[in-house]
Coordinates of C-alpha atoms in Angstrom, one line a residue:
Chain A
M24 CA -64.7 -92.7 -61.7
N25 CA -66.2 -95.1 -64.2
A26 CA -67.0 -97.9 -61.8
P27 CA -69.7 -100.2 -63.1
A28 CA -72.8 -100.4 -60.9
D29 CA -73.3 -104.1 -61.9
P30 CA -70.3 -106.4 -61.5
H31 CA -71.6 -108.7 -64.2
F32 CA -71.8 -105.9 -66.8
A33 CA -69.6 -107.7 -69.3
A34 CA -71.9 -110.8 -69.4
R35 CA -75.0 -108.6 -69.5
I36 CA -73.6 -106.7 -72.5
R37 CA -72.5 -109.8 -74.4
A38 CA -76.0 -111.2 -73.9
S39 CA -77.6 -108.0 -75.1
F40 CA -75.3 -107.8 -78.1
G41 CA -76.2 -111.4 -79.0
R42 CA -79.9 -110.4 -79.3
Q43 CA -79.0 -107.6 -81.8
K44 CA -80.0 -109.3 -85.1
A45 CA -78.9 -106.2 -87.0
M46 CA -75.4 -106.7 -85.8
A47 CA -75.4 -110.3 -87.0
L48 CA -76.8 -109.1 -90.3
I49 CA -73.8 -106.9 -91.0
G50 CA -71.2 -109.3 -89.4
A51 CA -70.2 -107.0 -86.5
S52 CA -68.8 -108.6 -83.3
L53 CA -68.0 -107.3 -79.8
S54 CA -64.2 -107.3 -79.6
S55 CA -63.7 -105.6 -76.2
V56 CA -65.9 -104.9 -73.1
A57 CA -64.5 -102.8 -70.2
P58 CA -66.2 -100.4 -67.8
G59 CA -67.2 -97.3 -69.8
A60 CA -65.4 -98.5 -73.0
V61 CA -66.7 -101.0 -75.6
E62 CA -65.1 -102.0 -79.0
I63 CA -67.0 -103.4 -82.0
T64 CA -65.2 -104.8 -85.1
L65 CA -66.7 -105.0 -88.6
P66 CA -65.0 -107.0 -91.2
F67 CA -65.2 -105.6 -94.7
R68 CA -67.9 -107.1 -96.9
D69 CA -69.0 -106.2 -100.4
D70 CA -72.7 -106.2 -99.4
L71 CA -72.0 -103.4 -96.8
T72 CA -71.0 -100.9 -99.4
Q73 CA -72.6 -97.8 -101.1
Q74 CA -72.4 -96.8 -104.7
K75 CA -68.7 -96.1 -104.8
G76 CA -67.7 -99.4 -103.1
F77 CA -66.9 -97.9 -99.7
V78 CA -68.6 -99.1 -96.5
H79 CA -71.9 -97.2 -96.3
G80 CA -71.8 -94.2 -93.9
G81 CA -74.9 -95.4 -92.2
I82 CA -73.2 -98.7 -91.4
I83 CA -70.2 -96.8 -90.0
G84 CA -72.9 -95.0 -87.9
M85 CA -74.4 -98.3 -86.8
I86 CA -71.3 -99.7 -85.2
A87 CA -70.3 -96.4 -83.7
D88 CA -73.9 -96.0 -82.3
T89 CA -73.7 -99.5 -80.8
A90 CA -70.2 -99.1 -79.3
C91 CA -71.4 -95.8 -77.6
G92 CA -74.5 -97.5 -76.3
Y93 CA -72.8 -100.4 -74.7
A94 CA -70.1 -98.2 -73.3
A95 CA -72.8 -96.3 -71.6
Y96 CA -74.8 -99.5 -70.7
S97 CA -71.6 -101.0 -69.0
L98 CA -72.0 -98.4 -66.2
M99 CA -75.7 -98.8 -65.6
P100 CA -77.5 -101.0 -63.0
A101 CA -78.4 -104.6 -64.0
D102 CA -82.2 -104.0 -64.1
S103 CA -82.0 -101.0 -66.4
S104 CA -82.1 -100.6 -70.2
L105 CA -81.3 -97.6 -72.4
V106 CA -82.4 -95.7 -75.5
T107 CA -80.4 -93.7 -77.9
V108 CA -81.6 -90.1 -77.7
E109 CA -79.4 -88.8 -80.6
Y110 CA -76.0 -89.0 -82.3
K111 CA -73.9 -86.9 -84.6
I112 CA -71.1 -88.4 -86.7
N113 CA -68.4 -86.9 -88.9
I114 CA -67.1 -89.2 -91.7
L115 CA -63.4 -88.4 -91.9
A116 CA -62.3 -90.9 -94.5
P117 CA -63.9 -93.6 -96.8
G118 CA -64.3 -97.0 -95.2
T119 CA -62.3 -99.3 -97.6
S120 CA -61.3 -102.1 -95.2
S121 CA -62.3 -103.7 -91.8
L122 CA -63.4 -101.2 -89.2
T123 CA -63.2 -101.0 -85.4
A124 CA -65.5 -98.6 -83.4
R125 CA -64.4 -97.7 -79.9
G126 CA -67.1 -96.2 -77.7
E127 CA -66.2 -94.4 -74.5
V128 CA -68.3 -92.7 -71.8
V129 CA -67.7 -88.9 -71.6
K130 CA -70.1 -88.2 -68.7
A131 CA -72.4 -90.7 -67.0
G132 CA -75.3 -88.7 -65.5
R133 CA -78.2 -90.0 -63.5
T134 CA -80.6 -90.0 -66.5
L135 CA -78.5 -89.1 -69.5
T136 CA -75.1 -90.3 -70.5
V137 CA -72.9 -88.7 -73.2
A138 CA -70.5 -91.0 -75.1
R139 CA -68.1 -90.7 -77.9
A140 CA -66.9 -93.2 -80.6
E141 CA -63.8 -93.2 -82.8
V142 CA -63.9 -95.5 -85.8
Y143 CA -60.5 -96.7 -87.2
A144 CA -59.7 -98.7 -90.3
R145 CA -57.3 -101.7 -90.1
D146 CA -54.4 -99.5 -91.4
G147 CA -54.9 -97.0 -88.6
R148 CA -56.8 -94.5 -90.6
H149 CA -59.3 -92.4 -88.6
V150 CA -62.6 -93.0 -90.4
A151 CA -65.2 -91.4 -88.2
T152 CA -65.9 -89.7 -84.9
M153 CA -69.3 -89.7 -83.1
Q154 CA -70.8 -87.8 -80.2
Q155 CA -73.9 -89.4 -78.7
T156 CA -76.6 -88.9 -76.0
L157 CA -78.3 -91.9 -74.3
M158 CA -81.0 -92.1 -71.7
M159 CA -81.3 -94.7 -69.0
L160 CA -84.6 -96.4 -68.4
A161 CA -84.6 -97.6 -64.8
G162 CA -86.3 -100.8 -64.0
T163 CA -87.1 -101.8 -67.7
P164 CA -85.9 -105.0 -69.3
D165 CA -83.3 -105.0 -72.1
H166 CA -85.2 -107.5 -74.3
P167 CA -88.5 -107.7 -76.2
E168 CA -91.5 -107.1 -73.9
Chain B
M11 CA -85.2 -72.4 -106.4
N12 CA -84.4 -76.2 -106.3
A13 CA -84.1 -76.6 -110.1
P14 CA -82.0 -79.7 -110.9
A15 CA -78.8 -78.9 -112.9
D16 CA -79.2 -82.2 -114.7
P17 CA -82.5 -83.0 -116.4
H18 CA -81.8 -86.8 -116.1
F19 CA -81.3 -86.6 -112.3
A20 CA -83.9 -89.2 -111.5
A21 CA -82.4 -91.9 -113.7
R22 CA -78.9 -91.0 -112.4
I23 CA -80.1 -91.4 -108.8
R24 CA -82.0 -94.7 -109.5
A25 CA -78.8 -96.1 -111.0
S26 CA -76.7 -94.9 -108.2
F27 CA -79.1 -96.4 -105.6
G28 CA -79.0 -99.6 -107.5
R29 CA -75.3 -99.8 -106.9
Q30 CA -75.7 -99.5 -103.1
K31 CA -75.4 -103.1 -102.0
A32 CA -75.9 -102.0 -98.4
M33 CA -79.5 -100.8 -99.3
A34 CA -80.2 -104.2 -100.9
L35 CA -78.9 -105.9 -97.8
I36 CA -81.4 -104.2 -95.5
G37 CA -84.2 -104.3 -98.1
A38 CA -84.6 -100.6 -98.6
S39 CA -86.1 -99.2 -101.9
L40 CA -86.3 -95.8 -103.5
S41 CA -90.0 -94.8 -103.3
S42 CA -89.9 -91.3 -104.7
V43 CA -87.4 -89.1 -106.5
A44 CA -88.1 -85.3 -107.1
P45 CA -85.8 -82.3 -107.3
G46 CA -84.4 -81.7 -103.8
A47 CA -86.6 -84.4 -102.2
V48 CA -86.0 -88.2 -102.1
E49 CA -87.9 -90.9 -100.2
I50 CA -86.7 -94.3 -99.1
T51 CA -88.9 -97.0 -97.8
L52 CA -87.8 -99.9 -95.5
P53 CA -90.2 -102.8 -94.8
F54 CA -89.9 -104.2 -91.2
R55 CA -87.8 -107.2 -90.9
D56 CA -86.7 -109.2 -87.9
D57 CA -83.1 -109.2 -88.8
L58 CA -82.9 -105.4 -88.8
T59 CA -83.7 -105.2 -85.0
Q60 CA -81.7 -104.4 -81.9
Q61 CA -81.9 -106.2 -78.6
K62 CA -85.4 -105.0 -77.8
G63 CA -86.9 -106.0 -81.1
F64 CA -87.1 -102.5 -82.6
V65 CA -85.4 -101.4 -85.9
H66 CA -81.8 -100.6 -85.0
G67 CA -81.2 -96.9 -84.6
G68 CA -78.2 -97.2 -86.9
I69 CA -80.4 -98.6 -89.6
I70 CA -82.9 -95.7 -89.2
G71 CA -79.8 -93.6 -89.6
M72 CA -78.8 -95.5 -92.8
I73 CA -82.1 -94.7 -94.6
A74 CA -82.2 -91.1 -93.4
D75 CA -78.6 -90.6 -94.5
T76 CA -79.3 -92.1 -97.9
A77 CA -82.5 -90.0 -98.4
C78 CA -80.6 -86.8 -97.5
G79 CA -77.7 -87.7 -99.8
Y80 CA -79.9 -88.4 -102.9
A81 CA -82.0 -85.3 -102.2
A82 CA -78.8 -83.3 -102.3
Y83 CA -77.5 -85.3 -105.3
S84 CA -80.7 -84.6 -107.3
L85 CA -79.6 -80.9 -107.6
M86 CA -76.0 -81.6 -108.6
P87 CA -74.4 -81.7 -112.1
A88 CA -74.3 -85.1 -113.9
D89 CA -70.6 -85.4 -113.8
S90 CA -70.3 -84.9 -110.0
S91 CA -70.4 -87.2 -107.0
L92 CA -70.8 -86.5 -103.3
V93 CA -69.6 -87.4 -99.9
T94 CA -71.4 -87.3 -96.5
V95 CA -69.6 -84.8 -94.3
E96 CA -71.6 -85.4 -91.2
Y97 CA -75.1 -86.0 -89.8
K98 CA -77.0 -85.7 -86.6
I99 CA -80.1 -87.7 -85.9
N100 CA -82.6 -87.7 -83.0
I101 CA -84.5 -90.9 -82.5
L102 CA -88.1 -89.8 -81.5
A103 CA -89.9 -93.1 -81.2
P104 CA -89.0 -96.8 -81.4
G105 CA -89.1 -98.3 -85.0
T106 CA -91.7 -101.1 -84.7
S107 CA -93.0 -101.3 -88.3
S108 CA -92.1 -100.3 -91.9
L109 CA -90.4 -96.9 -92.1
T110 CA -90.2 -94.1 -94.7
A111 CA -87.4 -91.6 -94.8
R112 CA -88.0 -88.4 -96.6
G113 CA -84.9 -86.3 -97.3
E114 CA -85.1 -82.6 -98.4
V115 CA -82.5 -80.1 -99.3
V116 CA -82.4 -77.1 -96.9
K117 CA -79.7 -75.2 -98.6
A118 CA -77.8 -76.1 -101.8
G119 CA -74.4 -74.3 -101.8
R120 CA -71.7 -74.4 -104.3
T121 CA -69.6 -76.8 -102.4
L122 CA -71.7 -77.9 -99.4
T123 CA -75.4 -78.8 -99.2
V124 CA -77.4 -79.0 -96.0
A125 CA -80.3 -81.5 -96.0
R126 CA -82.8 -82.8 -93.6
A127 CA -84.7 -86.1 -93.3
E128 CA -87.9 -87.0 -91.4
V129 CA -88.5 -90.7 -90.7
Y130 CA -92.1 -91.9 -90.2
A131 CA -93.6 -95.2 -89.4
R132 CA -96.5 -96.7 -91.4
D133 CA -99.0 -95.6 -88.7
G134 CA -97.8 -91.9 -89.1
R135 CA -95.6 -91.9 -86.0
H136 CA -92.6 -89.6 -86.3
V137 CA -89.6 -91.9 -85.6
A138 CA -86.6 -89.7 -86.3
T139 CA -85.3 -86.4 -87.6
M140 CA -81.9 -85.8 -89.2
Q141 CA -79.8 -82.8 -90.1
Q142 CA -77.0 -83.5 -92.5
T143 CA -74.1 -81.8 -94.4
L144 CA -72.8 -83.1 -97.8
M145 CA -70.0 -82.1 -100.0
M146 CA -70.1 -82.1 -103.8
L147 CA -67.0 -83.5 -105.6
A148 CA -67.0 -81.9 -109.0
G149 CA -65.9 -84.0 -111.9
T150 CA -65.6 -87.3 -110.0
P151 CA -67.5 -90.4 -110.9
D152 CA -70.3 -91.8 -108.7
H153 CA -69.0 -95.4 -108.9
P154 CA -66.1 -97.5 -107.9
E155 CA -62.8 -96.1 -109.5
Chain C
M26 CA -101.3 -81.6 -80.4
N27 CA -99.2 -78.9 -79.0
A28 CA -101.6 -77.7 -76.3
P29 CA -99.8 -76.0 -73.4
A30 CA -100.1 -77.6 -70.0
D31 CA -100.0 -74.2 -68.4
P32 CA -102.5 -71.5 -69.7
H33 CA -100.2 -68.8 -68.4
F34 CA -97.2 -70.0 -70.4
A35 CA -96.7 -66.8 -72.3
A36 CA -96.4 -64.7 -69.2
R37 CA -94.1 -67.3 -67.6
I38 CA -91.8 -67.3 -70.6
R39 CA -91.7 -63.5 -70.8
A40 CA -90.7 -63.4 -67.1
S41 CA -88.1 -66.1 -67.7
F42 CA -86.6 -64.3 -70.7
G43 CA -86.5 -61.1 -68.7
R44 CA -84.2 -62.9 -66.2
Q45 CA -81.8 -63.8 -69.0
K46 CA -79.0 -61.2 -68.6
A47 CA -77.1 -62.7 -71.5
M48 CA -80.0 -61.9 -73.8
A49 CA -80.0 -58.3 -72.6
L50 CA -76.2 -58.1 -73.2
I51 CA -76.6 -59.0 -76.8
G52 CA -79.8 -56.9 -77.3
A53 CA -82.1 -59.8 -78.1
S54 CA -85.8 -59.6 -77.6
L55 CA -88.8 -62.0 -77.5
S56 CA -90.8 -61.1 -80.6
S57 CA -93.4 -63.8 -80.5
V58 CA -94.6 -66.5 -78.1
A59 CA -97.2 -69.2 -79.1
P60 CA -97.7 -72.8 -77.9
G61 CA -94.7 -74.7 -79.2
A62 CA -93.3 -71.8 -81.2
V63 CA -91.2 -68.9 -80.0
E64 CA -89.4 -66.2 -81.9
I65 CA -86.4 -64.1 -80.9
T66 CA -85.2 -61.0 -82.7
L67 CA -81.6 -59.7 -82.6
P68 CA -80.8 -56.3 -84.2
F69 CA -77.4 -56.1 -85.8
R70 CA -74.7 -54.4 -83.7
D71 CA -71.0 -54.0 -84.4
D72 CA -70.0 -55.5 -81.0
L73 CA -71.7 -58.9 -81.9
T74 CA -69.3 -59.5 -84.8
Q75 CA -66.4 -61.8 -85.4
Q76 CA -63.1 -61.0 -87.2
K77 CA -64.8 -60.6 -90.6
G78 CA -67.5 -58.3 -89.4
F79 CA -70.4 -60.9 -89.5
V80 CA -72.5 -61.7 -86.5
H81 CA -70.5 -64.3 -84.5
G82 CA -71.7 -67.9 -85.2
G83 CA -71.9 -68.5 -81.5
I84 CA -74.3 -65.6 -81.1
I85 CA -76.5 -67.0 -83.9
G86 CA -76.3 -70.2 -81.8
M87 CA -77.3 -68.2 -78.7
I88 CA -80.6 -66.9 -80.2
A89 CA -81.5 -70.3 -81.9
D90 CA -80.8 -72.2 -78.6
T91 CA -83.0 -69.7 -76.6
A92 CA -85.8 -69.9 -79.2
C93 CA -85.8 -73.7 -79.1
G94 CA -85.7 -73.6 -75.3
Y95 CA -88.7 -71.4 -74.9
A96 CA -90.7 -73.2 -77.6
A97 CA -90.2 -76.4 -75.5
Y98 CA -90.9 -74.6 -72.3
S99 CA -94.2 -73.2 -73.6
L100 CA -95.6 -76.8 -73.5
M101 CA -94.3 -77.6 -70.0
P102 CA -96.1 -77.4 -66.6
A103 CA -95.9 -74.2 -64.6
D104 CA -93.8 -75.7 -61.8
S105 CA -91.1 -77.1 -64.1
S106 CA -87.9 -75.8 -65.5
L107 CA -85.7 -77.2 -68.3
V108 CA -82.1 -77.7 -69.3
T109 CA -80.5 -77.8 -72.7
V110 CA -79.1 -81.3 -73.3
E111 CA -77.4 -80.6 -76.7
Y112 CA -77.8 -78.7 -79.9
K113 CA -76.4 -78.9 -83.4
I114 CA -76.4 -75.9 -85.7
N115 CA -75.5 -75.4 -89.4
I116 CA -74.5 -71.9 -90.4
L117 CA -75.9 -71.4 -93.9
A118 CA -75.0 -67.8 -94.7
P119 CA -73.1 -65.0 -93.0
G120 CA -75.1 -62.8 -90.6
T121 CA -74.8 -59.4 -92.0
S122 CA -78.0 -57.8 -90.7
S123 CA -80.7 -58.1 -88.0
L124 CA -81.7 -61.7 -87.4
T125 CA -84.8 -63.6 -86.3
A126 CA -84.7 -67.1 -84.7
R127 CA -87.9 -69.1 -84.8
G128 CA -87.9 -72.2 -82.6
E129 CA -90.5 -74.9 -82.8
V130 CA -91.2 -78.1 -81.0
V131 CA -90.7 -81.2 -83.2
K132 CA -91.6 -83.8 -80.4
A133 CA -92.6 -83.1 -76.9
G134 CA -91.9 -86.2 -74.8
R135 CA -92.4 -86.8 -71.1
T136 CA -88.8 -86.2 -70.2
L137 CA -87.2 -85.0 -73.4
T138 CA -88.3 -82.5 -76.0
V139 CA -86.8 -82.2 -79.5
A140 CA -87.0 -78.7 -81.1
R141 CA -85.7 -77.0 -84.2
A142 CA -84.9 -73.4 -85.0
E143 CA -84.6 -71.5 -88.2
V144 CA -82.6 -68.3 -88.3
Y145 CA -83.4 -65.8 -91.0
A146 CA -81.9 -62.4 -91.9
R147 CA -84.1 -59.3 -92.4
D148 CA -83.8 -59.8 -96.2
G149 CA -85.2 -63.3 -96.0
R150 CA -81.9 -65.1 -96.3
H151 CA -81.8 -68.4 -94.4
V152 CA -78.8 -68.0 -92.1
A153 CA -78.9 -71.1 -89.8
T154 CA -80.8 -74.2 -88.9
M155 CA -80.6 -75.9 -85.5
Q156 CA -81.8 -79.2 -84.1
Q157 CA -81.9 -79.4 -80.2
T158 CA -82.7 -81.7 -77.3
L159 CA -84.0 -80.4 -74.0
M160 CA -84.8 -82.1 -70.7
M161 CA -87.6 -81.2 -68.4
L162 CA -86.9 -80.9 -64.7
A163 CA -90.2 -81.5 -63.0
G164 CA -90.9 -79.5 -59.8
T165 CA -87.8 -77.4 -60.0
P166 CA -87.9 -73.5 -60.1
D167 CA -86.9 -71.6 -63.3
H168 CA -84.9 -69.1 -61.3
P169 CA -81.7 -68.9 -59.2
E170 CA -81.9 -71.2 -56.2
Chain D
M2 CA -48.7 -84.5 -88.0
N3 CA -50.2 -81.2 -87.1
A4 CA -47.4 -79.1 -88.5
P5 CA -48.6 -75.5 -89.2
A6 CA -48.4 -74.4 -92.8
D7 CA -47.6 -70.8 -91.7
P8 CA -44.8 -70.3 -89.1
H9 CA -46.4 -67.1 -88.0
F10 CA -49.7 -68.7 -87.1
A11 CA -49.8 -67.6 -83.5
A12 CA -49.5 -63.9 -84.4
R13 CA -52.1 -64.3 -87.1
I14 CA -54.5 -65.9 -84.7
R15 CA -53.9 -63.3 -82.0
A16 CA -54.6 -60.6 -84.5
S17 CA -57.7 -62.3 -85.8
F18 CA -59.0 -62.9 -82.2
G19 CA -58.4 -59.2 -81.5
R20 CA -60.8 -58.3 -84.3
Q21 CA -63.6 -60.4 -82.7
K22 CA -65.7 -57.7 -81.1
A23 CA -68.1 -60.4 -79.8
M24 CA -65.2 -62.0 -77.8
A25 CA -64.5 -58.5 -76.2
L26 CA -68.2 -58.2 -75.4
I27 CA -68.3 -61.3 -73.3
G28 CA -64.8 -60.8 -71.8
A29 CA -63.2 -63.9 -73.4
S30 CA -59.4 -64.0 -73.9
L31 CA -57.0 -66.3 -75.9
S32 CA -55.1 -68.1 -73.2
S33 CA -53.0 -70.5 -75.3
V34 CA -52.2 -70.9 -79.0
A35 CA -50.4 -74.0 -80.3
P36 CA -50.4 -75.9 -83.6
G37 CA -53.9 -77.5 -83.8
A38 CA -54.9 -76.6 -80.2
V39 CA -56.2 -73.3 -78.9
E40 CA -57.5 -72.3 -75.5
I41 CA -60.0 -69.6 -74.7
T42 CA -60.8 -68.4 -71.1
L43 CA -64.0 -66.8 -69.9
P44 CA -64.2 -65.2 -66.5
F45 CA -67.7 -65.6 -64.9
R46 CA -69.8 -62.4 -65.1
D47 CA -73.3 -61.9 -64.1
D48 CA -74.3 -60.5 -67.4
L49 CA -73.5 -63.7 -69.1
T50 CA -76.1 -65.7 -67.4
Q51 CA -79.5 -67.3 -68.3
Q52 CA -82.6 -67.2 -66.1
K53 CA -81.2 -69.6 -63.4
G54 CA -77.9 -67.7 -63.0
F55 CA -75.7 -70.1 -64.9
V56 CA -73.6 -69.1 -67.9
H57 CA -75.9 -69.2 -70.9
G58 CA -75.5 -72.4 -72.9
G59 CA -75.1 -70.3 -76.1
I60 CA -72.2 -68.4 -74.6
I61 CA -70.6 -71.8 -73.7
G62 CA -71.1 -72.6 -77.4
M63 CA -69.5 -69.2 -78.4
I64 CA -66.2 -69.9 -76.7
A65 CA -66.1 -73.6 -77.8
D66 CA -66.9 -72.6 -81.3
T67 CA -64.1 -70.0 -81.3
A68 CA -61.6 -72.4 -79.8
C69 CA -62.3 -75.0 -82.4
G70 CA -62.1 -72.4 -85.2
Y71 CA -58.7 -71.1 -84.2
A72 CA -57.4 -74.6 -83.6
A73 CA -58.3 -75.4 -87.2
Y74 CA -57.0 -72.0 -88.4
S75 CA -53.6 -72.6 -86.8
L76 CA -52.9 -75.2 -89.4
M77 CA -54.1 -73.2 -92.4
P78 CA -52.0 -71.1 -94.9
A79 CA -51.4 -67.5 -94.1
D80 CA -53.6 -66.2 -97.0
S81 CA -56.7 -68.3 -96.1
S82 CA -59.7 -67.7 -93.9
L83 CA -62.3 -70.0 -92.7
V84 CA -66.0 -70.5 -92.0
T85 CA -67.9 -72.6 -89.5
V86 CA -69.9 -75.1 -91.3
E87 CA -71.7 -76.6 -88.3
Y88 CA -71.2 -77.6 -84.6
K89 CA -72.8 -79.8 -82.1
I90 CA -72.5 -79.3 -78.4
N91 CA -73.5 -81.3 -75.3
I92 CA -73.9 -79.3 -72.1
L93 CA -72.7 -81.6 -69.3
A94 CA -73.0 -79.5 -66.3
P95 CA -74.1 -75.9 -65.5
G96 CA -71.6 -73.1 -65.9
T97 CA -71.3 -71.5 -62.4
S98 CA -67.7 -70.2 -62.6
S99 CA -64.9 -69.2 -65.0
L100 CA -64.7 -71.5 -68.0
T101 CA -61.9 -72.6 -70.3
A102 CA -62.6 -74.0 -73.8
R103 CA -59.8 -76.1 -75.3
G104 CA -60.2 -76.7 -79.0
E105 CA -58.3 -79.4 -80.9
V106 CA -58.1 -80.5 -84.5
V107 CA -59.3 -84.1 -85.1
K108 CA -58.7 -84.2 -88.8
A109 CA -57.3 -81.4 -91.0
G110 CA -58.5 -82.1 -94.6
R111 CA -57.8 -80.1 -97.8
T112 CA -61.1 -78.3 -97.7
L113 CA -62.7 -79.4 -94.4
T114 CA -61.4 -79.6 -90.9
V115 CA -63.0 -81.5 -88.0
A116 CA -62.3 -80.2 -84.5
R117 CA -63.4 -80.8 -81.0
A118 CA -63.6 -78.7 -77.9
E119 CA -63.8 -79.5 -74.2
V120 CA -65.1 -76.8 -71.8
Y121 CA -64.0 -77.1 -68.1
A122 CA -64.9 -75.0 -65.1
R123 CA -62.2 -73.6 -62.8
D124 CA -62.9 -76.5 -60.3
G125 CA -62.2 -79.1 -63.0
R126 CA -65.8 -79.9 -63.8
H127 CA -66.5 -81.0 -67.4
V128 CA -69.0 -78.5 -68.6
A129 CA -69.4 -79.1 -72.3
T130 CA -68.1 -81.1 -75.3
M131 CA -68.3 -79.9 -78.9
Q132 CA -67.7 -81.5 -82.3
Q133 CA -67.3 -79.1 -85.2
T134 CA -66.8 -78.9 -89.0
L135 CA -65.0 -75.9 -90.6
M136 CA -64.2 -75.0 -94.2
M137 CA -61.1 -73.3 -95.5
L138 CA -61.5 -70.5 -97.9
A139 CA -58.2 -70.4 -99.8
G140 CA -57.0 -66.9 -100.8
T141 CA -59.6 -64.9 -98.9
P142 CA -58.7 -62.4 -96.3
D143 CA -59.6 -62.9 -92.6
H144 CA -61.0 -59.4 -92.1
P145 CA -63.9 -57.3 -93.3
E146 CA -63.8 -56.9 -97.1

């Protein structure tokens, strides 16, 4: 059911991720790309923390947002791009170590896709859960215009 | 109705914000602190962008999350700290310039506070809107334990 | 800025609301219709309550959802209809009396509209706040096909 | 991991559901109760529909909200009650037939529980997905005071 429209989806996503300077800034990397499921890994770094020394909730949101986005993008045509419409995240536990965000497509519609991400710590702790809506932009490039 | 429990709330928030290394990483600063309303400003920087050259949606979430959190924290007692329970953000327009996130308390409850943030671009464009839930932790320090 | 595309928007919304059998079931009525802002009133009834005797949170969601939807619909062309993409609601206080949900458009886009609703009790208490995303369906009828 | 604190959780939930007059109004019934997972079934009825003849999105929210709530409540002590803090729902497809909402606990914390619900139509179509936050009220009765 989650068949990619573009057989080269993985290369397309790796190239797109490579253009995300914000991901480089926080040290996140793309650890897995499959049709409808993408994983992003974030090593713990002191400069990612909030006032209590935990990974900032907004940074947890950044990797979950990006994992959902690329999970959705993996099923879209090669000549499309996408925008995040909205997301909602529950922080379940403080981020005290390296984190992995796994995004998965819940429903891929013609215009809108709904995705979900689960963020886990290295020790298996469930750190956050996200529900997200994305919109496909047909025939628009996925790079600066 | 939004009377701060701690007369020194502004100094407490400025000190807490100063411990947020993630805010320093992205170059965000605290531009206004009032009872129940806090503003954070983020100059545009190339290394904050996603693949299309716009400010990453997760970074927009970071400043809105932080603005809501400190708006809530401004009304809490001096010996408390707080955690983000969850937030939901709609991205309304691409972030192509400096951004300001204004967080405001909607309802300050005994345990839970609901806050909202609006993010605007320098040219007045409405970039994002957030609704957030926070939980007060009575008698716990707002710094690394 | 919130100019209606259809001068007969108010009559169109009243007719659409009249087809909502679920609104009749719970006894809700359309108390105000303006461009980008719609109000729905719900008298308290014992058969709308949950196990503690308060108005069911889902019913609070129903009137807020409908108020947001018609606020968005008021700005859309006469030959369109719309679907709710998603909504997020915080319950701020128990519903123990008649309720009014006021929906307002935050951003009316070409395809997507973001709206918000505030639900108040008769005594002025703030009972709930909602943030919602809607999608316009151009050239589709707003009645059973 | 989801061991119920109260061995009589199922009877407690059935009694609480029986006090929900709003569930009787819409014709919903409790079709399954297990530790951390509760299912609610809603037969299609004409008086539950919106202007296009589909089950009202707010009514889909009602059964998903209730399924999440009782999934959370199944793991709580006998002398507690709970309140819905907030929920977020994506409508994935129109509700054109009987619906089943399955609520499951994602994380049961000391004060807050995060749950999720999936709503399916009789033909297997995925109709909605919800993410919810609930708060336990220790030592408070789950009935009108």
